PDB file of C-alpha atoms in Angstrom:
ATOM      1  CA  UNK F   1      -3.296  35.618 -27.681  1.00 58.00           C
ATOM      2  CA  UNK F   2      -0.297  34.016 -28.607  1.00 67.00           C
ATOM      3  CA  UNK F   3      -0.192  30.508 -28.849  1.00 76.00           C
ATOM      4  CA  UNK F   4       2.594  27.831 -29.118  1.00 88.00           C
ATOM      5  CA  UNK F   5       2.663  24.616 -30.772  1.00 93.00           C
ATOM      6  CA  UNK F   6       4.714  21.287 -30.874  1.00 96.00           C
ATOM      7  CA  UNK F   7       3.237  17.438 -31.570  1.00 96.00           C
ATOM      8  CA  UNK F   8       3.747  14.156 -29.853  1.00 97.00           C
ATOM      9  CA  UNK F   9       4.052  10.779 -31.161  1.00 97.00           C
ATOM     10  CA  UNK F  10       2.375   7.740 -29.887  1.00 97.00           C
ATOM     11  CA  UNK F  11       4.999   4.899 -29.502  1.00 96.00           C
ATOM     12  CA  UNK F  12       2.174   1.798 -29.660  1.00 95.00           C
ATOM     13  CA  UNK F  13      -1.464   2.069 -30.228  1.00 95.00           C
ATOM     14  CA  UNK F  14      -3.554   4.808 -29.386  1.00 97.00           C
ATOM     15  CA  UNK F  15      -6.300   6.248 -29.744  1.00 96.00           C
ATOM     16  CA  UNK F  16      -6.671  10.396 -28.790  1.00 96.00           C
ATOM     17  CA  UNK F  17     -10.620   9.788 -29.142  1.00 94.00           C
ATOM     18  CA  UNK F  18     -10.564   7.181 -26.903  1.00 93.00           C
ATOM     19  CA  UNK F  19      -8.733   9.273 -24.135  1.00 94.00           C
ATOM     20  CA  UNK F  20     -11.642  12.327 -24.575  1.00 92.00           C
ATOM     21  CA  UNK F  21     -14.162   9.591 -24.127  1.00 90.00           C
ATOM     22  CA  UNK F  22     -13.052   9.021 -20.879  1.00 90.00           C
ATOM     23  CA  UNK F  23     -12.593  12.521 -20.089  1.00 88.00           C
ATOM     24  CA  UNK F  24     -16.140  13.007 -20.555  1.00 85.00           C
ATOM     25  CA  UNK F  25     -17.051  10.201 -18.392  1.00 82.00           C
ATOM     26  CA  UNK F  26     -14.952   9.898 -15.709  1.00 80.00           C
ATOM     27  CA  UNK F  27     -16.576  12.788 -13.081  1.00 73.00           C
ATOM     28  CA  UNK F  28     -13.716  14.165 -11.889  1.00 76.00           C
ATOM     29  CA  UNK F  29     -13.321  15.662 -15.221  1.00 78.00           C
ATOM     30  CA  UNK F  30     -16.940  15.627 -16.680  1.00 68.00           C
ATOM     31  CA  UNK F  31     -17.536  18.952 -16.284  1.00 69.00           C
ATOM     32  CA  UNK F  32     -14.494  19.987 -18.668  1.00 76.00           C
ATOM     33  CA  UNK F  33     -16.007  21.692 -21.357  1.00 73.00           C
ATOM     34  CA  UNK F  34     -15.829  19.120 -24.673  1.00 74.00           C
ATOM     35  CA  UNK F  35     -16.582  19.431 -28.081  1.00 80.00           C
ATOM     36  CA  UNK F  36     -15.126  16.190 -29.200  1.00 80.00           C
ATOM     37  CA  UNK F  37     -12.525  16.912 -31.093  1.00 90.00           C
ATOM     38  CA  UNK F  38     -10.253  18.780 -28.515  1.00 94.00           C
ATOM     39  CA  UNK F  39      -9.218  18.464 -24.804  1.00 94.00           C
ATOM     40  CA  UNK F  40      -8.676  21.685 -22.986  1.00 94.00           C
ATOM     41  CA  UNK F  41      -7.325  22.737 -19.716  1.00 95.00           C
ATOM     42  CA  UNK F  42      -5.564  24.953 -17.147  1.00 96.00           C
ATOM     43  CA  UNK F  43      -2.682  23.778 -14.667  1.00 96.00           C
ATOM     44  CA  UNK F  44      -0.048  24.997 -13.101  1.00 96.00           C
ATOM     45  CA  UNK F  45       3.154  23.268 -14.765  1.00 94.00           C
ATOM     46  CA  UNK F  46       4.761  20.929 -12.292  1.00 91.00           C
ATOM     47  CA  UNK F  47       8.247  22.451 -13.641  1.00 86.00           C
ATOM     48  CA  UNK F  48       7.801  25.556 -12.259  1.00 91.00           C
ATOM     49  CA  UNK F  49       4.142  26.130 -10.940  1.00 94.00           C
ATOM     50  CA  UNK F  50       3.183  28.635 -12.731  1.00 96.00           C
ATOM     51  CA  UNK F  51      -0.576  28.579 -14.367  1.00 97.00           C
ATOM     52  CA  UNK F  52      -0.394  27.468 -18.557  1.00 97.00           C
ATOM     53  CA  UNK F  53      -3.797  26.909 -20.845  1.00 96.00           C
ATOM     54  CA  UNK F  54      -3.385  23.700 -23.178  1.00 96.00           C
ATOM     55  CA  UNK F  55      -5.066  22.570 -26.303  1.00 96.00           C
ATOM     56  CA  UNK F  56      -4.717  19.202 -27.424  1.00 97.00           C
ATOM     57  CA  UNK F  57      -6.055  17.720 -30.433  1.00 96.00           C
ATOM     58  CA  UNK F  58      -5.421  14.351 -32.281  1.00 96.00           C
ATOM     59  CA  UNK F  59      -3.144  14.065 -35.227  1.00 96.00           C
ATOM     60  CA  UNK F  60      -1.140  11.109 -37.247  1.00 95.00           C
ATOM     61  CA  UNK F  61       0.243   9.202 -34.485  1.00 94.00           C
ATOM     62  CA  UNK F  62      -0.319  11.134 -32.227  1.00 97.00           C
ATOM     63  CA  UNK F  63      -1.126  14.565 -30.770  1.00 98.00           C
ATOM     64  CA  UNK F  64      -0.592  18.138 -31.914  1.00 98.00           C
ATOM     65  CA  UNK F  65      -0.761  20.829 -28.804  1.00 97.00           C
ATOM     66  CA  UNK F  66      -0.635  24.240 -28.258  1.00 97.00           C
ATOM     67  CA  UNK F  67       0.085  26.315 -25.074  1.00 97.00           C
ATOM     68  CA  UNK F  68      -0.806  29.554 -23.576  1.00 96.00           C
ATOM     69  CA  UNK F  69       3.264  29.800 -23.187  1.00 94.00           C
ATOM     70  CA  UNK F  70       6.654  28.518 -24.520  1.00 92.00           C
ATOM     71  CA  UNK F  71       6.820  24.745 -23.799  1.00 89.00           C
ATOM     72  CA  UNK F  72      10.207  23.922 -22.606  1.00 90.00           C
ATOM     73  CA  UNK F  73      11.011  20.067 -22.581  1.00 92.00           C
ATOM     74  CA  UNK F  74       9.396  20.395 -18.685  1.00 93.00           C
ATOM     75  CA  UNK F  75       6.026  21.051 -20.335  1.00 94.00           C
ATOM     76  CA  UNK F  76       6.358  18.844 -23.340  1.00 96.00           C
ATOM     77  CA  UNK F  77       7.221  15.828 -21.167  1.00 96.00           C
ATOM     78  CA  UNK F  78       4.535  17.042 -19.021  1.00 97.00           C
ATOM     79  CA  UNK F  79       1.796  16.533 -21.112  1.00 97.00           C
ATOM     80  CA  UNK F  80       2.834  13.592 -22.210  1.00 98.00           C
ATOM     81  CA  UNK F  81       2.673  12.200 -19.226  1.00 98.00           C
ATOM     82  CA  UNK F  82      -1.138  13.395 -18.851  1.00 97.00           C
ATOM     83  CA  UNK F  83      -1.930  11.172 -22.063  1.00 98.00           C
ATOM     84  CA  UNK F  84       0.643   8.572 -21.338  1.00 98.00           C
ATOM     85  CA  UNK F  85       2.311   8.604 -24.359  1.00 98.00           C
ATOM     86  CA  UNK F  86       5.869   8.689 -22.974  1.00 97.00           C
ATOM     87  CA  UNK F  87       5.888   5.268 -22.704  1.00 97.00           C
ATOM     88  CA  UNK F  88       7.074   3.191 -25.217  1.00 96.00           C
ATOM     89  CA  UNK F  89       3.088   0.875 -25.474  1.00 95.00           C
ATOM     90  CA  UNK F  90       3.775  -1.546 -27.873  1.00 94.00           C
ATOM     91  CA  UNK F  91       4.149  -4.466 -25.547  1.00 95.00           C
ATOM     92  CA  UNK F  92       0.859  -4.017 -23.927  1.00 95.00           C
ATOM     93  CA  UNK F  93      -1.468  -4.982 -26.719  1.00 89.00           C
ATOM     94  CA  UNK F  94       0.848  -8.291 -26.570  1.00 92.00           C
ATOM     95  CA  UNK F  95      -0.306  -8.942 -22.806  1.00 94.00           C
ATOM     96  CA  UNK F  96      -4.325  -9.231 -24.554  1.00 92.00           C
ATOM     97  CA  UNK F  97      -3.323 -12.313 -26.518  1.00 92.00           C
ATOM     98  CA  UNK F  98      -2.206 -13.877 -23.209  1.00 92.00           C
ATOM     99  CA  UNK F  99      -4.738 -12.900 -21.566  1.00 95.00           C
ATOM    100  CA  UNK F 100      -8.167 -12.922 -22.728  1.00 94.00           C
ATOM    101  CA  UNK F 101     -10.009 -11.095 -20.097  1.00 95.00           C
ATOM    102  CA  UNK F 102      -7.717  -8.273 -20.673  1.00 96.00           C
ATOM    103  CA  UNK F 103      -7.808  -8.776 -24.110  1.00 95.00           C
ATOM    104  CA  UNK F 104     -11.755  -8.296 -23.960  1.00 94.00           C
ATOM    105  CA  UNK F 105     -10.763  -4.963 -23.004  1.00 93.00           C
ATOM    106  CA  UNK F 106      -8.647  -3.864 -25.155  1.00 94.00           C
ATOM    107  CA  UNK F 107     -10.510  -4.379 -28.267  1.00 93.00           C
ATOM    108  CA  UNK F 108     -13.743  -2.545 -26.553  1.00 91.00           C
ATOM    109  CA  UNK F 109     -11.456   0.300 -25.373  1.00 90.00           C
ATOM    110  CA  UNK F 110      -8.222   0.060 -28.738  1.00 93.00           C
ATOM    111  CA  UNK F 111      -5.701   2.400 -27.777  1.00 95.00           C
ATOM    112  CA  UNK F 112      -7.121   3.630 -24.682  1.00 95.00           C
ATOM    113  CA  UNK F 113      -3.934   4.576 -22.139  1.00 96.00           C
ATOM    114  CA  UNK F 114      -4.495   6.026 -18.816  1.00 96.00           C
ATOM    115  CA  UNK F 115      -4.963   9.690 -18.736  1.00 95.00           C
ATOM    116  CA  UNK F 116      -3.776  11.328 -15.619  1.00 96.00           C
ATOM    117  CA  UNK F 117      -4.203  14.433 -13.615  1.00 96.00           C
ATOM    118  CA  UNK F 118      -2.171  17.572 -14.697  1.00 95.00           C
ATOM    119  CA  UNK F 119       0.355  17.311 -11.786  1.00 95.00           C
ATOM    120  CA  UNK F 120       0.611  14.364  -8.909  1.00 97.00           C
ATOM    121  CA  UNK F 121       0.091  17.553  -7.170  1.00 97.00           C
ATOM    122  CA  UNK F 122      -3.258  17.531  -7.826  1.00 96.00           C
ATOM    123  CA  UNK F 123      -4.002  13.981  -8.171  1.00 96.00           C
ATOM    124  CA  UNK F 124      -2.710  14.190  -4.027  1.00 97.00           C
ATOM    125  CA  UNK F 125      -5.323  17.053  -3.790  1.00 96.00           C
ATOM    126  CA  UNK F 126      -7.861  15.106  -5.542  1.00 95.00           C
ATOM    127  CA  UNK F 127      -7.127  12.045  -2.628  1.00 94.00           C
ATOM    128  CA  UNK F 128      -8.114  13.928   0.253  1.00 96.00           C
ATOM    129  CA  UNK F 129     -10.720  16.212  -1.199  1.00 95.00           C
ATOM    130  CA  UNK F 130     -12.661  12.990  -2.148  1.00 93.00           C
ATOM    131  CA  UNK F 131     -12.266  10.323   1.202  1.00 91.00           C
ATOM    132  CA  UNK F 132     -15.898  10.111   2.043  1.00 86.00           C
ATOM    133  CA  UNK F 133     -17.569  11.887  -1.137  1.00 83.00           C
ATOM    134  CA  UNK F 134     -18.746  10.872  -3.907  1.00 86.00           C
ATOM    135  CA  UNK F 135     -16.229  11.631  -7.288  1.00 86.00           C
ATOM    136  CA  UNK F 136     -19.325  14.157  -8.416  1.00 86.00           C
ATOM    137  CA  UNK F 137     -19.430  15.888  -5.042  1.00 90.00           C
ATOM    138  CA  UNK F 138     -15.220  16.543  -4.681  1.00 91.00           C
ATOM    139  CA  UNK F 139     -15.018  17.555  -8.864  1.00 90.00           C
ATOM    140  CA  UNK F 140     -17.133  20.394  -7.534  1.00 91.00           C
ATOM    141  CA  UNK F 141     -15.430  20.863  -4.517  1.00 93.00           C
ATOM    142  CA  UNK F 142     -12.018  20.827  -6.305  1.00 93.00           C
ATOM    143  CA  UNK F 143     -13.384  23.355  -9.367  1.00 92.00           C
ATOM    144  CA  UNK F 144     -14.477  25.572  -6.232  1.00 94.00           C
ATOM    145  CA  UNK F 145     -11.308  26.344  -4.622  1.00 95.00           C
ATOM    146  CA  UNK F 146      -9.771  26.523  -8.311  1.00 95.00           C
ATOM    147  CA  UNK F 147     -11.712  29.344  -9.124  1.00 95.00           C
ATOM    148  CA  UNK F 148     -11.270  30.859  -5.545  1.00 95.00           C
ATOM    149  CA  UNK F 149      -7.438  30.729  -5.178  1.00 95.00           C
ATOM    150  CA  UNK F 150      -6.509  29.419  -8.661  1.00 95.00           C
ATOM    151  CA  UNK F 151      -5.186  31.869 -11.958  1.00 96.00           C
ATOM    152  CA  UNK F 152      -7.754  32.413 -14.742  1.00 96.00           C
ATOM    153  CA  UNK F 153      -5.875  30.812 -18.148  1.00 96.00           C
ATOM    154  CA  UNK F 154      -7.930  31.870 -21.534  1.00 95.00           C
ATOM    155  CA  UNK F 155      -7.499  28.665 -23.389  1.00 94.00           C
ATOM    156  CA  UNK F 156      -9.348  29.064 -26.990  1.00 92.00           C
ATOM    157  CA  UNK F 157     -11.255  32.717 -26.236  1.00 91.00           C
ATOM    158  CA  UNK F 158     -12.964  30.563 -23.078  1.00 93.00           C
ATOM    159  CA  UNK F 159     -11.413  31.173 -19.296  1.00 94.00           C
ATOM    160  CA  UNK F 160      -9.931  28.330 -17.160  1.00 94.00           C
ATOM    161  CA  UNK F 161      -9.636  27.983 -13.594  1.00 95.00           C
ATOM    162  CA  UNK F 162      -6.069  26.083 -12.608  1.00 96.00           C
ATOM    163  CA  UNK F 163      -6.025  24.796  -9.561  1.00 96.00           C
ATOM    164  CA  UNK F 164      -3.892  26.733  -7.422  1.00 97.00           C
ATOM    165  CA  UNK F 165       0.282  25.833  -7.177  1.00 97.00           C
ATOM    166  CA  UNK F 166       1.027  24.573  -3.272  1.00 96.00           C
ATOM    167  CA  UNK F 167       2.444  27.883  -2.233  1.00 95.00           C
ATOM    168  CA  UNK F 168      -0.914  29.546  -3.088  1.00 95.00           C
ATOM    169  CA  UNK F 169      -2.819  26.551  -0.841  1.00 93.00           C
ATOM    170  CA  UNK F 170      -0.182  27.194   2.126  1.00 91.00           C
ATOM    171  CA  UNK F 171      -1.559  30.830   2.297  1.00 88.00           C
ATOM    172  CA  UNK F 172      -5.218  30.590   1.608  1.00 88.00           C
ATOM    173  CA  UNK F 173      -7.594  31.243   3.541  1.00 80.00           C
ATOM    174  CA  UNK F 174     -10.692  27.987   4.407  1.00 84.00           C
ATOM    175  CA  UNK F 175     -11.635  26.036   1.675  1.00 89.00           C
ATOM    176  CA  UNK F 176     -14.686  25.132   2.752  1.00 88.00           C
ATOM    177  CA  UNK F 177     -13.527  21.566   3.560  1.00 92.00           C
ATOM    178  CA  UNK F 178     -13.538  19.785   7.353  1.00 93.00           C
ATOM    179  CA  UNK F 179     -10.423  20.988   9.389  1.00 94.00           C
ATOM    180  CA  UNK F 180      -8.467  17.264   9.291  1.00 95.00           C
ATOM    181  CA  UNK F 181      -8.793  17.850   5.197  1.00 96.00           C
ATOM    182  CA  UNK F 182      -7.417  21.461   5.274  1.00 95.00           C
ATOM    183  CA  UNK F 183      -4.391  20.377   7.764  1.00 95.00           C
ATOM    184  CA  UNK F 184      -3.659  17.663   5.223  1.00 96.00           C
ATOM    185  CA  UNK F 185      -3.669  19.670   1.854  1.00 96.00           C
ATOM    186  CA  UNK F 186      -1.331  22.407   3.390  1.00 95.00           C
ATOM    187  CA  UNK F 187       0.818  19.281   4.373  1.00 96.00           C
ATOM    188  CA  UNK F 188       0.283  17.905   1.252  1.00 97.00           C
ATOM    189  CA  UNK F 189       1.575  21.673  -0.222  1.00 96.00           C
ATOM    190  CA  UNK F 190       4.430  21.614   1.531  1.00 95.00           C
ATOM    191  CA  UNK F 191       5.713  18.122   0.383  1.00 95.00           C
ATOM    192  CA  UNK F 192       5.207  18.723  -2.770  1.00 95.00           C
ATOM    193  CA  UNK F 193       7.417  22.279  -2.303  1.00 94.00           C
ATOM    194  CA  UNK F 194       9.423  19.861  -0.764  1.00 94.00           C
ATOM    195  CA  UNK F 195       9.850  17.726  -4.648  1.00 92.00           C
ATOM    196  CA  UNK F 196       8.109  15.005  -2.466  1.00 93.00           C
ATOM    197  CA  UNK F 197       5.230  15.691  -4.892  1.00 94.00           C
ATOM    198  CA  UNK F 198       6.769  15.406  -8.490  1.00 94.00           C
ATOM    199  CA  UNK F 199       6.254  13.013 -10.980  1.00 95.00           C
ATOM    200  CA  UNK F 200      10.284  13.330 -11.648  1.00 94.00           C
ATOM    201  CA  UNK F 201      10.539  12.019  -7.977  1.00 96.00           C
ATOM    202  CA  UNK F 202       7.747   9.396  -8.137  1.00 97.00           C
ATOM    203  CA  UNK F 203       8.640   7.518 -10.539  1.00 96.00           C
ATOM    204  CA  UNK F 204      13.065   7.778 -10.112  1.00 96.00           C
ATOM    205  CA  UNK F 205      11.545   5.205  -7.167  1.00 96.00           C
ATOM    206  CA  UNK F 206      10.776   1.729  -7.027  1.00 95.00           C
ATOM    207  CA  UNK F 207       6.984   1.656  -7.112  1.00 94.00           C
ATOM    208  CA  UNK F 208       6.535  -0.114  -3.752  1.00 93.00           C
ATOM    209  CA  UNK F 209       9.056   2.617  -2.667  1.00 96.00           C
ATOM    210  CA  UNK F 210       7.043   5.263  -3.780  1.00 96.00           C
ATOM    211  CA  UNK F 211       3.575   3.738  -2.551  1.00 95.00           C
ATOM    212  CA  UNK F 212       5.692   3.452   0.774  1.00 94.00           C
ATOM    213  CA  UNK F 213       6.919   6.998   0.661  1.00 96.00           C
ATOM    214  CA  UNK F 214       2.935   8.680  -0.736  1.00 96.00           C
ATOM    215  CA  UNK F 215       1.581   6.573   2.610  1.00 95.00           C
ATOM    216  CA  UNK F 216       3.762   8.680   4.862  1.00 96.00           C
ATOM    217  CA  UNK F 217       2.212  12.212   3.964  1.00 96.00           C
ATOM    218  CA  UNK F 218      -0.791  13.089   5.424  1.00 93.00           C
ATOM    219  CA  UNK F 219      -3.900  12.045   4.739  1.00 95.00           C
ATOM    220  CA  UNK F 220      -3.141   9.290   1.984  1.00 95.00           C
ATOM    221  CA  UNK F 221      -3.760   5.983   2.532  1.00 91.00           C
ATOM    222  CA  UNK F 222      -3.265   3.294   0.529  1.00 89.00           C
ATOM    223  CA  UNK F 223      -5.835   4.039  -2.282  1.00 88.00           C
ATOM    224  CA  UNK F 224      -4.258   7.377  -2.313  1.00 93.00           C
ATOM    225  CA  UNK F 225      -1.188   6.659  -2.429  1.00 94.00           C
ATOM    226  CA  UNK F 226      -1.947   4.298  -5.516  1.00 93.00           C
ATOM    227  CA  UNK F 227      -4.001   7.002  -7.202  1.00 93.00           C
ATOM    228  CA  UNK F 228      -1.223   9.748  -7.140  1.00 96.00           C
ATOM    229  CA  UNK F 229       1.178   7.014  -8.176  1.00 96.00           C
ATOM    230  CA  UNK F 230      -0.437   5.559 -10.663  1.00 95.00           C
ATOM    231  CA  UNK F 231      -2.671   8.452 -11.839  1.00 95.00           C
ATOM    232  CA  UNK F 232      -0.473  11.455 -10.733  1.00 96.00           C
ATOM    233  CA  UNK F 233       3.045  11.012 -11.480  1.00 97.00           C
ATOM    234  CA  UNK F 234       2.117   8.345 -14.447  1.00 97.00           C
ATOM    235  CA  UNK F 235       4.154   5.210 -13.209  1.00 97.00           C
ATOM    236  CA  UNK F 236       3.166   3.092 -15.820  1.00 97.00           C
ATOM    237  CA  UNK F 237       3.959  -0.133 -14.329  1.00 96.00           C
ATOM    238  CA  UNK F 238       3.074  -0.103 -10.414  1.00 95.00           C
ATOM    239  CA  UNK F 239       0.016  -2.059  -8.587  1.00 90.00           C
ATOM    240  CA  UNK F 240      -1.451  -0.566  -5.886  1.00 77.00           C
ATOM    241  CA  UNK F 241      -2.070  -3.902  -3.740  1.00 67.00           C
ATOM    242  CA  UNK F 242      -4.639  -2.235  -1.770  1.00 73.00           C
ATOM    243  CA  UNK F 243      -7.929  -1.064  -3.471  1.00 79.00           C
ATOM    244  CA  UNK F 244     -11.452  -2.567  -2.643  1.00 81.00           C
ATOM    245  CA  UNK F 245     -12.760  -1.183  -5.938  1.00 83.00           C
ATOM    246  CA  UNK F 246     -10.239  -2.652  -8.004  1.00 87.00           C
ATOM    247  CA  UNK F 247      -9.830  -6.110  -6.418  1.00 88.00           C
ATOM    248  CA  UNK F 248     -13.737  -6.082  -6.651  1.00 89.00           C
ATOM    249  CA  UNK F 249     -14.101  -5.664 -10.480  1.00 91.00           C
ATOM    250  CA  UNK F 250     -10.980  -8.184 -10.881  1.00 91.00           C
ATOM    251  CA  UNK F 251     -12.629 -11.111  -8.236  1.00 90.00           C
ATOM    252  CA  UNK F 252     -15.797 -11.007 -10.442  1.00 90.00           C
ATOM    253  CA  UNK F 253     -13.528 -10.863 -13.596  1.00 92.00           C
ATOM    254  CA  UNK F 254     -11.382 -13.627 -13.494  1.00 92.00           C
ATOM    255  CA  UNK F 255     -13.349 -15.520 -10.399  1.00 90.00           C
ATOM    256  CA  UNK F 256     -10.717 -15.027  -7.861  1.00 87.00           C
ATOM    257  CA  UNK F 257     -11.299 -15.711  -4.524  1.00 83.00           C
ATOM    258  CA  UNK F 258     -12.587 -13.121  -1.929  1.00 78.00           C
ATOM    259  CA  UNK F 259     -10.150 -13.215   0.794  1.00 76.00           C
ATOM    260  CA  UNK F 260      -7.058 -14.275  -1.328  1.00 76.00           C
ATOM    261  CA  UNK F 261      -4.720 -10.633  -1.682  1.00 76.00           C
ATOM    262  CA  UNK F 262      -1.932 -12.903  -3.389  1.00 83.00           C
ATOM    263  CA  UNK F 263      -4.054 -13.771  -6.367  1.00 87.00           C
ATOM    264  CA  UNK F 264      -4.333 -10.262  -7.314  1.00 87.00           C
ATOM    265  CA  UNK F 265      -0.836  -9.849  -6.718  1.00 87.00           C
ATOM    266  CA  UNK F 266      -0.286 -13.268  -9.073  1.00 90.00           C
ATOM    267  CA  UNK F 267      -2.684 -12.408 -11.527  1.00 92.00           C
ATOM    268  CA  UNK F 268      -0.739  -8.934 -11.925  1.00 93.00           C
ATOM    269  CA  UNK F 269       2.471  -9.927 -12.317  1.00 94.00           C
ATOM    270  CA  UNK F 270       1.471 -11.159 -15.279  1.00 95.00           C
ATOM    271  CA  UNK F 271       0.548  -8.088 -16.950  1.00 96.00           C
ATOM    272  CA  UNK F 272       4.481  -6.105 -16.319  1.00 96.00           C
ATOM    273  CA  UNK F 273       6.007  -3.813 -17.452  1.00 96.00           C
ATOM    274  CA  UNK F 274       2.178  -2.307 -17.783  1.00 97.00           C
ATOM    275  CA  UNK F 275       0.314  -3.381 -14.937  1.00 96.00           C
ATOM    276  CA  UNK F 276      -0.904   0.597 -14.001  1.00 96.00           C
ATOM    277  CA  UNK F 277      -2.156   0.345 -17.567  1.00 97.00           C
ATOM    278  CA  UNK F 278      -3.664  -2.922 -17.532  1.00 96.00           C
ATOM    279  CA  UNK F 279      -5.122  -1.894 -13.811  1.00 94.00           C
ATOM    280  CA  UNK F 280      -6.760   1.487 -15.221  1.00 94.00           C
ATOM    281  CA  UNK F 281      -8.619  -0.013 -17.962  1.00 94.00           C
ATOM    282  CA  UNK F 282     -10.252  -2.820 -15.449  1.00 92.00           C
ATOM    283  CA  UNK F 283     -11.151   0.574 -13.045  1.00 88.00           C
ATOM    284  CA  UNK F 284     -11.951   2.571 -15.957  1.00 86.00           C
ATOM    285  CA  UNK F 285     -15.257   0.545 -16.545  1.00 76.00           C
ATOM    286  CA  UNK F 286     -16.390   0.996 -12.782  1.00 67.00           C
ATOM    287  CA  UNK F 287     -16.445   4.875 -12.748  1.00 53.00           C
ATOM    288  CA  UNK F 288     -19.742   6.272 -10.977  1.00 39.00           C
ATOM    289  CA  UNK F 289     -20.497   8.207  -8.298  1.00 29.00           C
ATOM    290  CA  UNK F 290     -19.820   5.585  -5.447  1.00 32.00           C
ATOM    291  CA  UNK F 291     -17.482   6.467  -2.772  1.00 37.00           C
ATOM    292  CA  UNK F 292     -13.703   6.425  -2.683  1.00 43.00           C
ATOM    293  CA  UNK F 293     -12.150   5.770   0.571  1.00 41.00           C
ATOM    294  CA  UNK F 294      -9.089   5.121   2.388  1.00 46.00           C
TER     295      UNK F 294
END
């Protein structure tokens, strides 16, 4: 098969061994087949939903990738989104040497940036399918309707399920999921054919706009909302001001008071224009199989 190539360039530390690491751990992705040196998938490109196999490997400052198809600038800037590396990240190893606690992070985790999910599409996806399940439970939930309704993508002689474009969702059939979850993914589907659901959208918004605007679809909440924000469209500088999980590892990081929401909001002020950054490496030490829930 045909396959086409083009790099991208890190503007500020990072580290493409860093972001497989975490791909490995975090269990929404676990099960992604890894040989440590490369990080393959199937999506279906947010530019014009249809299904494309990607290979990404490190290389001098950045990342070299090849696709399954032509990658227009849609694509390109697509994937660099997934890795983070269109942002400009040279200010945020500055915040560390103002901030020790993050600091502490940053040299166990150098050049760690978030990675995202291949579309906010699916990060939305992602929200509902796990409210009330563990991150294990919904990664096999997810991979299930993938390789129901989804497109089979050969990426490197081995097949890929990607998870199915919101059309395909409006017209399937059950997906083994409780009714209320089913009525919100097709709503879900048709927001995002809407360009509700587009990291182009997302992130033309004020974040609090945004968070405002995710809250109003069904079935998101305001972890949700945060997660396909933050982790789905790629907004590097938004904070959710609503997570349990996150406000838990923080209080017992920086010994912040329980019932105090403006200390969080205080303490991550500090840390613009990165604070989705500086928020995913405090959450990206906490992943487990413990319930997400809005």
């Amino acid at each position: 098969m045909t396959t086409h190539g083009f790099t991208l360039t890190a503007e500020g530390p990072f580290d493409f061994g860093a972001s497989l690491r975490f791909l490995e751990d975090w269990p929404a992705t676990s099960a992604l087949p890894s040989d440590g040196r490369a990080m393959r998938f199937a999506y279906c490109a947010e530019s014009d939903w249809l299904p494309i196999g990607v290979t990404v490997t490190g290389a001098p400052g950045g990342v070299a990738v090849a696709t399954t198809r032509p990658a227009g600038p849609g694509i390109r800037g697509e994937v660099a989104r997934i890795l983070s590396l269109d942002v400009d990240g040279a200010g945020f190893a500055k915040l560390g040497e103002s901030d020790p606690v993050l600091g502490d992070l940053q040299r166990r985790s150098p050049g760690l940036r978030p990675v995202c999910f291949w579309s906010p599409w699916e990060a939305a996806c992602w929200a509902v399918i796990v409210q009330r399940s563990s991150m294990l439970i919904a990664s096999r939930i997810k991979q299930r309707i993938a390789d129901r309704y989804g497109a089979k993508v050969t990426v490197d002689g081995r097949t890929h399920s990607a998870f199915p474009p919101p059309v395909s969702l409006l017209e399937a059939g059950g997906l083994g999921l409780p009714a209320q979850k089913e009525e919100w993914l097709r709503g879900l589907a048709q927001a995002a054919l809407d360009g509700v659901l587009t990291a182009e959208h997302l992130r033309a918004l004020d974040p609090q706009d945004a968070l405002a605007e995710l809250r109003a679809l069904p079935g998101v909440g305001p972890f949700s909302a945060g997660l396909i924000l933050i982790r789905g469209a790629g907004a590097p500088d938004a904070f959710p001001g609503d997570e349990p999980r996150l406000f838990a590892i923080l209080r017992e990081a920086y010994g912040l008071p329980e019932d105090a929401p403006s200390a969080y909001r205080k303490l991550a002020e500090a840390w613009r224009p990165y604070r989705s950054w500086a928020s995913f490496l405090f959450r990206a030490t906490s992943y487990g199989t413990v319930d997400d829930r809005d």
